[in-house]
JSON list of C-alpha atoms in Angstrom, two decimals:
[
{"chain": "A", "resi": 1, "resn": "MET", "atom": "CA", "xyz": [-19.91, -50.04, 18.43]},
{"chain": "A", "resi": 2, "resn": "GLY", "atom": "CA", "xyz": [-23.31, -49.25, 17.35]},
{"chain": "A", "resi": 3, "resn": "GLU", "atom": "CA", "xyz": [-24.71, -45.73, 16.59]},
{"chain": "A", "resi": 4, "resn": "GLN", "atom": "CA", "xyz": [-23.24, -43.01, 18.54]},
{"chain": "A", "resi": 5, "resn": "LYS", "atom": "CA", "xyz": [-25.07, -39.80, 19.45]},
{"chain": "A", "resi": 6, "resn": "PRO", "atom": "CA", "xyz": [-25.01, -37.29, 22.31]},
{"chain": "A", "resi": 7, "resn": "LEU", "atom": "CA", "xyz": [-27.61, -37.46, 25.11]},
{"chain": "A", "resi": 8, "resn": "VAL", "atom": "CA", "xyz": [-30.55, -35.09, 24.88]},
{"chain": "A", "resi": 9, "resn": "PRO", "atom": "CA", "xyz": [-29.37, -31.68, 25.85]},
{"chain": "A", "resi": 10, "resn": "GLY", "atom": "CA", "xyz": [-31.26, -31.39, 29.20]},
{"chain": "A", "resi": 11, "resn": "GLU", "atom": "CA", "xyz": [-30.01, -34.76, 30.39]},
{"chain": "A", "resi": 12, "resn": "ALA", "atom": "CA", "xyz": [-26.48, -34.21, 29.25]},
{"chain": "A", "resi": 13, "resn": "TRP", "atom": "CA", "xyz": [-26.23, -30.63, 30.78]},
{"chain": "A", "resi": 14, "resn": "ARG", "atom": "CA", "xyz": [-27.66, -31.77, 34.11]},
{"chain": "A", "resi": 15, "resn": "ALA", "atom": "CA", "xyz": [-25.09, -34.59, 34.25]},
{"chain": "A", "resi": 16, "resn": "VAL", "atom": "CA", "xyz": [-22.22, -32.25, 33.37]},
{"chain": "A", "resi": 17, "resn": "ALA", "atom": "CA", "xyz": [-23.51, -29.88, 36.17]},
{"chain": "A", "resi": 18, "resn": "THR", "atom": "CA", "xyz": [-23.87, -32.67, 38.73]},
{"chain": "A", "resi": 19, "resn": "CYS", "atom": "CA", "xyz": [-20.21, -33.70, 37.78]},
{"chain": "A", "resi": 20, "resn": "PHE", "atom": "CA", "xyz": [-18.91, -30.21, 38.07]},
{"chain": "A", "resi": 21, "resn": "LEU", "atom": "CA", "xyz": [-20.28, -29.83, 41.67]},
{"chain": "A", "resi": 22, "resn": "SER", "atom": "CA", "xyz": [-19.14, -33.31, 42.68]},
{"chain": "A", "resi": 23, "resn": "THR", "atom": "CA", "xyz": [-15.63, -32.43, 41.53]},
{"chain": "A", "resi": 24, "resn": "PHE", "atom": "CA", "xyz": [-15.14, -29.80, 44.17]},
{"chain": "A", "resi": 25, "resn": "ALA", "atom": "CA", "xyz": [-15.74, -32.35, 46.92]},
{"chain": "A", "resi": 26, "resn": "LEU", "atom": "CA", "xyz": [-13.17, -34.53, 45.40]},
{"chain": "A", "resi": 27, "resn": "LEU", "atom": "CA", "xyz": [-10.56, -31.94, 45.17]},
{"chain": "A", "resi": 28, "resn": "ALA", "atom": "CA", "xyz": [-11.28, -30.80, 48.72]},
{"chain": "A", "resi": 29, "resn": "ARG", "atom": "CA", "xyz": [-10.67, -34.36, 49.88]},
{"chain": "A", "resi": 30, "resn": "HIS", "atom": "CA", "xyz": [-7.48, -34.51, 47.73]},
{"chain": "A", "resi": 31, "resn": "ARG", "atom": "CA", "xyz": [-8.88, -37.53, 45.88]},
{"chain": "A", "resi": 32, "resn": "VAL", "atom": "CA", "xyz": [-7.65, -36.27, 42.46]},
{"chain": "A", "resi": 33, "resn": "ARG", "atom": "CA", "xyz": [-4.04, -37.04, 41.43]},
{"chain": "A", "resi": 34, "resn": "LEU", "atom": "CA", "xyz": [-1.84, -36.01, 38.51]},
{"chain": "A", "resi": 35, "resn": "PRO", "atom": "CA", "xyz": [0.67, -38.70, 38.34]},
{"chain": "A", "resi": 36, "resn": "LYS", "atom": "CA", "xyz": [3.72, -38.15, 36.16]},
{"chain": "A", "resi": 37, "resn": "GLU", "atom": "CA", "xyz": [4.92, -41.64, 35.31]},
{"chain": "A", "resi": 38, "resn": "ARG", "atom": "CA", "xyz": [2.94, -41.93, 32.01]},
{"chain": "A", "resi": 39, "resn": "GLN", "atom": "CA", "xyz": [3.71, -38.49, 30.61]},
{"chain": "A", "resi": 40, "resn": "GLU", "atom": "CA", "xyz": [5.55, -38.67, 27.37]},
{"chain": "A", "resi": 41, "resn": "MET", "atom": "CA", "xyz": [4.39, -42.23, 26.69]},
{"chain": "A", "resi": 42, "resn": "ARG", "atom": "CA", "xyz": [3.41, -42.55, 23.05]},
{"chain": "A", "resi": 43, "resn": "LEU", "atom": "CA", "xyz": [0.37, -44.71, 22.08]},
{"chain": "A", "resi": 44, "resn": "ARG", "atom": "CA", "xyz": [-0.03, -45.92, 18.42]},
{"chain": "A", "resi": 45, "resn": "PHE", "atom": "CA", "xyz": [-3.26, -46.71, 16.97]},
{"chain": "A", "resi": 46, "resn": "ALA", "atom": "CA", "xyz": [-4.58, -49.09, 14.28]},
{"chain": "A", "resi": 47, "resn": "ASP", "atom": "CA", "xyz": [-5.25, -46.17, 11.81]},
{"chain": "A", "resi": 48, "resn": "GLY", "atom": "CA", "xyz": [-1.50, -45.44, 11.66]},
{"chain": "A", "resi": 49, "resn": "THR", "atom": "CA", "xyz": [-1.56, -42.37, 13.85]},
{"chain": "A", "resi": 50, "resn": "SER", "atom": "CA", "xyz": [0.17, -41.97, 17.27]},
{"chain": "A", "resi": 51, "resn": "ALA", "atom": "CA", "xyz": [-0.05, -39.46, 20.14]},
{"chain": "A", "resi": 52, "resn": "ARG", "atom": "CA", "xyz": [1.86, -38.66, 23.29]},
{"chain": "A", "resi": 53, "resn": "VAL", "atom": "CA", "xyz": [0.42, -38.58, 26.76]},
{"chain": "A", "resi": 54, "resn": "TYR", "atom": "CA", "xyz": [0.70, -35.13, 28.16]},
{"chain": "A", "resi": 55, "resn": "ARG", "atom": "CA", "xyz": [-1.14, -35.53, 31.36]},
{"chain": "A", "resi": 56, "resn": "GLU", "atom": "CA", "xyz": [-2.82, -38.32, 33.53]},
{"chain": "A", "resi": 57, "resn": "THR", "atom": "CA", "xyz": [-5.70, -37.69, 35.96]},
{"chain": "A", "resi": 58, "resn": "ARG", "atom": "CA", "xyz": [-6.55, -40.33, 38.42]},
{"chain": "A", "resi": 59, "resn": "LEU", "atom": "CA", "xyz": [-9.14, -40.65, 41.10]},
{"chain": "A", "resi": 60, "resn": "GLY", "atom": "CA", "xyz": [-7.98, -42.48, 44.17]},
{"chain": "A", "resi": 61, "resn": "SER", "atom": "CA", "xyz": [-6.20, -45.76, 43.06]},
{"chain": "A", "resi": 62, "resn": "GLY", "atom": "CA", "xyz": [-7.39, -45.29, 39.47]},
{"chain": "A", "resi": 63, "resn": "LEU", "atom": "CA", "xyz": [-8.59, -48.88, 39.43]},
{"chain": "A", "resi": 64, "resn": "ALA", "atom": "CA", "xyz": [-12.11, -49.86, 38.61]},
{"chain": "A", "resi": 65, "resn": "LYS", "atom": "CA", "xyz": [-14.04, -52.82, 40.13]},
{"chain": "A", "resi": 66, "resn": "ASP", "atom": "CA", "xyz": [-15.96, -53.32, 36.78]},
{"chain": "A", "resi": 67, "resn": "PRO", "atom": "CA", "xyz": [-13.36, -52.07, 34.40]},
{"chain": "A", "resi": 68, "resn": "CYS", "atom": "CA", "xyz": [-13.71, -50.95, 30.86]},
{"chain": "A", "resi": 69, "resn": "THR", "atom": "CA", "xyz": [-11.47, -48.90, 28.58]},
{"chain": "A", "resi": 70, "resn": "LEU", "atom": "CA", "xyz": [-13.04, -45.77, 27.07]},
{"chain": "A", "resi": 71, "resn": "VAL", "atom": "CA", "xyz": [-11.35, -43.89, 24.17]},
{"chain": "A", "resi": 72, "resn": "VAL", "atom": "CA", "xyz": [-12.82, -40.58, 23.05]},
{"chain": "A", "resi": 73, "resn": "THR", "atom": "CA", "xyz": [-11.74, -38.50, 20.00]},
{"chain": "A", "resi": 74, "resn": "PHE", "atom": "CA", "xyz": [-12.42, -35.02, 18.67]},
{"chain": "A", "resi": 75, "resn": "ARG", "atom": "CA", "xyz": [-10.85, -32.36, 16.52]},
{"chain": "A", "resi": 76, "resn": "LEU", "atom": "CA", "xyz": [-10.91, -28.91, 17.79]},
{"chain": "A", "resi": 77, "resn": "ARG", "atom": "CA", "xyz": [-12.08, -25.92, 15.59]},
{"chain": "A", "resi": 78, "resn": "LEU", "atom": "CA", "xyz": [-9.62, -23.12, 14.93]},
{"chain": "A", "resi": 79, "resn": "VAL", "atom": "CA", "xyz": [-6.75, -24.84, 16.96]},
{"chain": "A", "resi": 80, "resn": "ARG", "atom": "CA", "xyz": [-3.58, -25.25, 14.76]},
{"chain": "A", "resi": 81, "resn": "GLY", "atom": "CA", "xyz": [0.12, -24.91, 15.13]},
{"chain": "A", "resi": 82, "resn": "PRO", "atom": "CA", "xyz": [1.18, -23.05, 18.42]},
{"chain": "A", "resi": 83, "resn": "ALA", "atom": "CA", "xyz": [-2.37, -23.04, 19.62]},
{"chain": "A", "resi": 84, "resn": "HIS", "atom": "CA", "xyz": [-2.14, -26.78, 20.38]},
{"chain": "A", "resi": 85, "resn": "ALA", "atom": "CA", "xyz": [0.28, -25.94, 23.22]},
{"chain": "A", "resi": 86, "resn": "LEU", "atom": "CA", "xyz": [-2.11, -23.37, 24.58]},
{"chain": "A", "resi": 87, "resn": "PHE", "atom": "CA", "xyz": [-4.97, -25.83, 24.48]},
{"chain": "A", "resi": 88, "resn": "ARG", "atom": "CA", "xyz": [-2.93, -28.41, 26.31]},
{"chain": "A", "resi": 89, "resn": "ALA", "atom": "CA", "xyz": [-2.06, -25.95, 29.06]},
{"chain": "A", "resi": 90, "resn": "GLU", "atom": "CA", "xyz": [-5.68, -24.75, 29.52]},
{"chain": "A", "resi": 91, "resn": "SER", "atom": "CA", "xyz": [-7.11, -28.31, 29.35]},
{"chain": "A", "resi": 92, "resn": "LEU", "atom": "CA", "xyz": [-6.36, -28.75, 33.05]},
{"chain": "A", "resi": 93, "resn": "LEU", "atom": "CA", "xyz": [-9.21, -26.40, 33.64]},
{"chain": "A", "resi": 94, "resn": "ASN", "atom": "CA", "xyz": [-11.50, -28.95, 32.02]},
{"chain": "A", "resi": 95, "resn": "THR", "atom": "CA", "xyz": [-11.02, -31.53, 34.86]},
{"chain": "A", "resi": 96, "resn": "PRO", "atom": "CA", "xyz": [-14.33, -30.60, 36.67]},
{"chain": "A", "resi": 97, "resn": "LEU", "atom": "CA", "xyz": [-16.11, -31.72, 33.32]},
{"chain": "A", "resi": 98, "resn": "PHE", "atom": "CA", "xyz": [-15.26, -35.38, 33.82]},
{"chain": "A", "resi": 99, "resn": "VAL", "atom": "CA", "xyz": [-13.71, -36.29, 37.26]},
{"chain": "A", "resi": 100, "resn": "GLY", "atom": "CA", "xyz": [-16.99, -36.20, 39.16]},
{"chain": "A", "resi": 101, "resn": "PHE", "atom": "CA", "xyz": [-18.78, -38.44, 36.86]},
{"chain": "A", "resi": 102, "resn": "PRO", "atom": "CA", "xyz": [-19.86, -41.67, 38.43]},
{"chain": "A", "resi": 103, "resn": "GLY", "atom": "CA", "xyz": [-17.51, -44.34, 37.47]},
{"chain": "A", "resi": 104, "resn": "PHE", "atom": "CA", "xyz": [-14.50, -42.26, 36.47]},
{"chain": "A", "resi": 105, "resn": "THR", "atom": "CA", "xyz": [-11.24, -43.76, 37.65]},
{"chain": "A", "resi": 106, "resn": "SER", "atom": "CA", "xyz": [-8.38, -42.43, 35.34]},
{"chain": "A", "resi": 107, "resn": "LYS", "atom": "CA", "xyz": [-7.67, -40.56, 32.13]},
{"chain": "A", "resi": 108, "resn": "LEU", "atom": "CA", "xyz": [-4.67, -40.36, 29.83]},
{"chain": "A", "resi": 109, "resn": "TRP", "atom": "CA", "xyz": [-4.81, -37.05, 27.96]},
{"chain": "A", "resi": 110, "resn": "LEU", "atom": "CA", "xyz": [-3.25, -37.39, 24.52]},
{"chain": "A", "resi": 111, "resn": "ALA", "atom": "CA", "xyz": [-1.83, -34.58, 22.41]},
{"chain": "A", "resi": 112, "resn": "HIS", "atom": "CA", "xyz": [-3.10, -34.10, 18.89]},
{"chain": "A", "resi": 113, "resn": "ASP", "atom": "CA", "xyz": [-2.13, -36.76, 16.31]},
{"chain": "A", "resi": 114, "resn": "GLU", "atom": "CA", "xyz": [-0.96, -36.42, 12.77]},
{"chain": "A", "resi": 115, "resn": "ARG", "atom": "CA", "xyz": [-4.65, -35.65, 11.79]},
{"chain": "A", "resi": 116, "resn": "ASP", "atom": "CA", "xyz": [-5.08, -33.03, 14.55]},
{"chain": "A", "resi": 117, "resn": "ARG", "atom": "CA", "xyz": [-7.28, -35.29, 16.60]},
{"chain": "A", "resi": 118, "resn": "TYR", "atom": "CA", "xyz": [-7.17, -35.30, 20.44]},
{"chain": "A", "resi": 119, "resn": "ARG", "atom": "CA", "xyz": [-8.00, -38.48, 22.28]},
{"chain": "A", "resi": 120, "resn": "GLY", "atom": "CA", "xyz": [-8.72, -39.35, 26.03]},
{"chain": "A", "resi": 121, "resn": "VAL", "atom": "CA", "xyz": [-8.03, -42.86, 27.01]},
{"chain": "A", "resi": 122, "resn": "TYR", "atom": "CA", "xyz": [-9.79, -43.74, 30.29]},
{"chain": "A", "resi": 123, "resn": "GLU", "atom": "CA", "xyz": [-10.35, -46.55, 32.68]},
{"chain": "A", "resi": 124, "resn": "TRP", "atom": "CA", "xyz": [-13.93, -46.40, 33.75]},
{"chain": "A", "resi": 125, "resn": "ASP", "atom": "CA", "xyz": [-15.84, -48.43, 36.33]},
{"chain": "A", "resi": 126, "resn": "GLY", "atom": "CA", "xyz": [-18.88, -49.82, 34.44]},
{"chain": "A", "resi": 127, "resn": "THR", "atom": "CA", "xyz": [-19.68, -49.79, 30.69]},
{"chain": "A", "resi": 128, "resn": "GLU", "atom": "CA", "xyz": [-22.95, -48.10, 31.14]},
{"chain": "A", "resi": 129, "resn": "ARG", "atom": "CA", "xyz": [-21.43, -45.36, 33.11]},
{"chain": "A", "resi": 130, "resn": "ALA", "atom": "CA", "xyz": [-18.60, -44.96, 30.50]},
{"chain": "A", "resi": 131, "resn": "GLU", "atom": "CA", "xyz": [-21.22, -44.61, 27.77]},
{"chain": "A", "resi": 132, "resn": "HIS", "atom": "CA", "xyz": [-23.30, -42.21, 29.60]},
{"chain": "A", "resi": 133, "resn": "TYR", "atom": "CA", "xyz": [-20.23, -40.00, 30.34]},
{"chain": "A", "resi": 134, "resn": "ALA", "atom": "CA", "xyz": [-19.22, -40.10, 26.59]},
{"chain": "A", "resi": 135, "resn": "ARG", "atom": "CA", "xyz": [-22.72, -39.17, 25.47]},
{"chain": "A", "resi": 136, "resn": "SER", "atom": "CA", "xyz": [-22.73, -36.31, 28.02]},
{"chain": "A", "resi": 137, "resn": "LEU", "atom": "CA", "xyz": [-19.30, -35.01, 27.08]},
{"chain": "A", "resi": 138, "resn": "TRP", "atom": "CA", "xyz": [-20.38, -34.94, 23.49]},
{"chain": "A", "resi": 139, "resn": "ARG", "atom": "CA", "xyz": [-22.53, -31.94, 24.31]},
{"chain": "A", "resi": 140, "resn": "VAL", "atom": "CA", "xyz": [-19.47, -30.00, 25.71]},
{"chain": "A", "resi": 141, "resn": "LEU", "atom": "CA", "xyz": [-17.20, -31.17, 22.92]},
{"chain": "A", "resi": 142, "resn": "ALA", "atom": "CA", "xyz": [-19.58, -30.06, 20.25]},
{"chain": "A", "resi": 143, "resn": "LEU", "atom": "CA", "xyz": [-19.18, -26.48, 21.33]},
{"chain": "A", "resi": 144, "resn": "VAL", "atom": "CA", "xyz": [-15.49, -26.48, 20.31]},
{"chain": "A", "resi": 145, "resn": "SER", "atom": "CA", "xyz": [-15.06, -29.28, 17.92]},
{"chain": "A", "resi": 146, "resn": "VAL", "atom": "CA", "xyz": [-15.32, -29.76, 14.16]},
{"chain": "A", "resi": 147, "resn": "PRO", "atom": "CA", "xyz": [-18.71, -31.09, 13.38]},
{"chain": "A", "resi": 148, "resn": "GLY", "atom": "CA", "xyz": [-18.59, -34.93, 12.88]},
{"chain": "A", "resi": 149, "resn": "SER", "atom": "CA", "xyz": [-15.26, -35.36, 14.53]},
{"chain": "A", "resi": 150, "resn": "ILE", "atom": "CA", "xyz": [-16.58, -36.58, 17.98]},
{"chain": "A", "resi": 151, "resn": "SER", "atom": "CA", "xyz": [-16.59, -40.47, 18.57]},
{"chain": "A", "resi": 152, "resn": "TYR", "atom": "CA", "xyz": [-15.94, -42.91, 21.27]},
{"chain": "A", "resi": 153, "resn": "ALA", "atom": "CA", "xyz": [-15.34, -46.48, 21.81]},
{"chain": "A", "resi": 154, "resn": "VAL", "atom": "CA", "xyz": [-16.04, -48.58, 24.99]},
{"chain": "A", "resi": 155, "resn": "VAL", "atom": "CA", "xyz": [-14.08, -51.84, 25.38]},
{"chain": "A", "resi": 156, "resn": "PRO", "atom": "CA", "xyz": [-15.78, -53.73, 28.25]},
{"chain": "A", "resi": 157, "resn": "GLY", "atom": "CA", "xyz": [-14.00, -55.92, 30.86]},
{"chain": "A", "resi": 158, "resn": "LEU", "atom": "CA", "xyz": [-10.49, -54.68, 30.29]},
{"chain": "A", "resi": 159, "resn": "ARG", "atom": "CA", "xyz": [-8.38, -52.27, 32.26]},
{"chain": "A", "resi": 160, "resn": "ARG", "atom": "CA", "xyz": [-6.78, -49.42, 30.22]},
{"chain": "A", "resi": 161, "resn": "ASP", "atom": "CA", "xyz": [-3.34, -50.35, 31.23]},
{"chain": "A", "resi": 162, "resn": "ASP", "atom": "CA", "xyz": [-3.80, -53.93, 30.38]},
{"chain": "A", "resi": 163, "resn": "VAL", "atom": "CA", "xyz": [-4.93, -52.91, 26.84]},
{"chain": "A", "resi": 164, "resn": "ILE", "atom": "CA", "xyz": [-1.80, -50.60, 26.49]},
{"chain": "A", "resi": 165, "resn": "ALA", "atom": "CA", "xyz": [0.49, -53.39, 27.72]},
{"chain": "A", "resi": 166, "resn": "ASP", "atom": "CA", "xyz": [-1.12, -56.06, 25.57]},
{"chain": "A", "resi": 167, "resn": "PRO", "atom": "CA", "xyz": [-3.34, -54.64, 22.59]},
{"chain": "A", "resi": 168, "resn": "GLY", "atom": "CA", "xyz": [-4.04, -58.21, 21.51]},
{"chain": "A", "resi": 169, "resn": "LEU", "atom": "CA", "xyz": [-6.47, -58.47, 24.39]},
{"chain": "A", "resi": 170, "resn": "ILE", "atom": "CA", "xyz": [-8.92, -56.42, 22.41]},
{"chain": "A", "resi": 171, "resn": "GLU", "atom": "CA", "xyz": [-9.06, -59.13, 19.61]},
{"chain": "A", "resi": 172, "resn": "ASN", "atom": "CA", "xyz": [-11.49, -61.23, 21.62]},
{"chain": "A", "resi": 173, "resn": "ILE", "atom": "CA", "xyz": [-13.84, -58.36, 22.22]},
{"chain": "A", "resi": 174, "resn": "ALA", "atom": "CA", "xyz": [-13.76, -56.39, 18.99]},
{"chain": "A", "resi": 175, "resn": "PRO", "atom": "CA", "xyz": [-12.84, -57.93, 15.65]},
{"chain": "A", "resi": 176, "resn": "HIS", "atom": "CA", "xyz": [-9.76, -56.42, 14.01]},
{"chain": "A", "resi": 177, "resn": "ASP", "atom": "CA", "xyz": [-10.20, -53.27, 12.14]},
{"chain": "A", "resi": 178, "resn": "SER", "atom": "CA", "xyz": [-6.95, -51.74, 10.74]},
{"chain": "A", "resi": 179, "resn": "ALA", "atom": "CA", "xyz": [-8.66, -48.44, 10.22]},
{"chain": "A", "resi": 180, "resn": "ALA", "atom": "CA", "xyz": [-9.90, -48.18, 13.91]},
{"chain": "A", "resi": 181, "resn": "TRP", "atom": "CA", "xyz": [-8.78, -44.82, 15.40]},
{"chain": "A", "resi": 182, "resn": "TRP", "atom": "CA", "xyz": [-9.40, -46.04, 18.84]},
{"chain": "A", "resi": 183, "resn": "ARG", "atom": "CA", "xyz": [-7.62, -49.48, 18.62]},
{"chain": "A", "resi": 184, "resn": "ILE", "atom": "CA", "xyz": [-4.40, -49.20, 20.60]},
{"chain": "A", "resi": 185, "resn": "GLN", "atom": "CA", "xyz": [-1.59, -50.98, 18.88]},
{"chain": "A", "resi": 186, "resn": "ALA", "atom": "CA", "xyz": [1.37, -50.20, 21.24]},
{"chain": "A", "resi": 187, "resn": "GLY", "atom": "CA", "xyz": [2.47, -48.00, 23.92]},
{"chain": "A", "resi": 188, "resn": "THR", "atom": "CA", "xyz": [6.06, -46.94, 24.32]}
]
């Protein structure tokens, strides 16, 4: 996966601001959807953790022309116990921070896992666009996350739903790592 770091602040915040403004046009044209069919699906990961999908956000068809799967993780500061439910409810307000980024197609929002980590599992159109988004988002997440808890993985050439249906597809792209927090093992 190589070294991961956020974009320089000015570039990251400009990208987030542009996304925020673009989101309003998408919402006005009714392009943003919140489908229910994947809610409550549980994803298991190679590190032994699992988390349930509590929301999906999709732009248009949700399908990318140049697909890649992006997985982002972070641990929130000061969010424990019942505060997790409050975060999940308020997180819908964070939609303008990602849906207007170039290349966004869909996101599964995962509740916290056994280690209090949240994940977003995305389908993105273009690996470079996914990487740019993840590095921009880092600046936003750093405001509310435990230092050192933010990470991401981009799996090029694979649709998110294909990876969930057949996790073995990743083997050809990324060598097996049983400790990989991002490696989807199963979806139920």
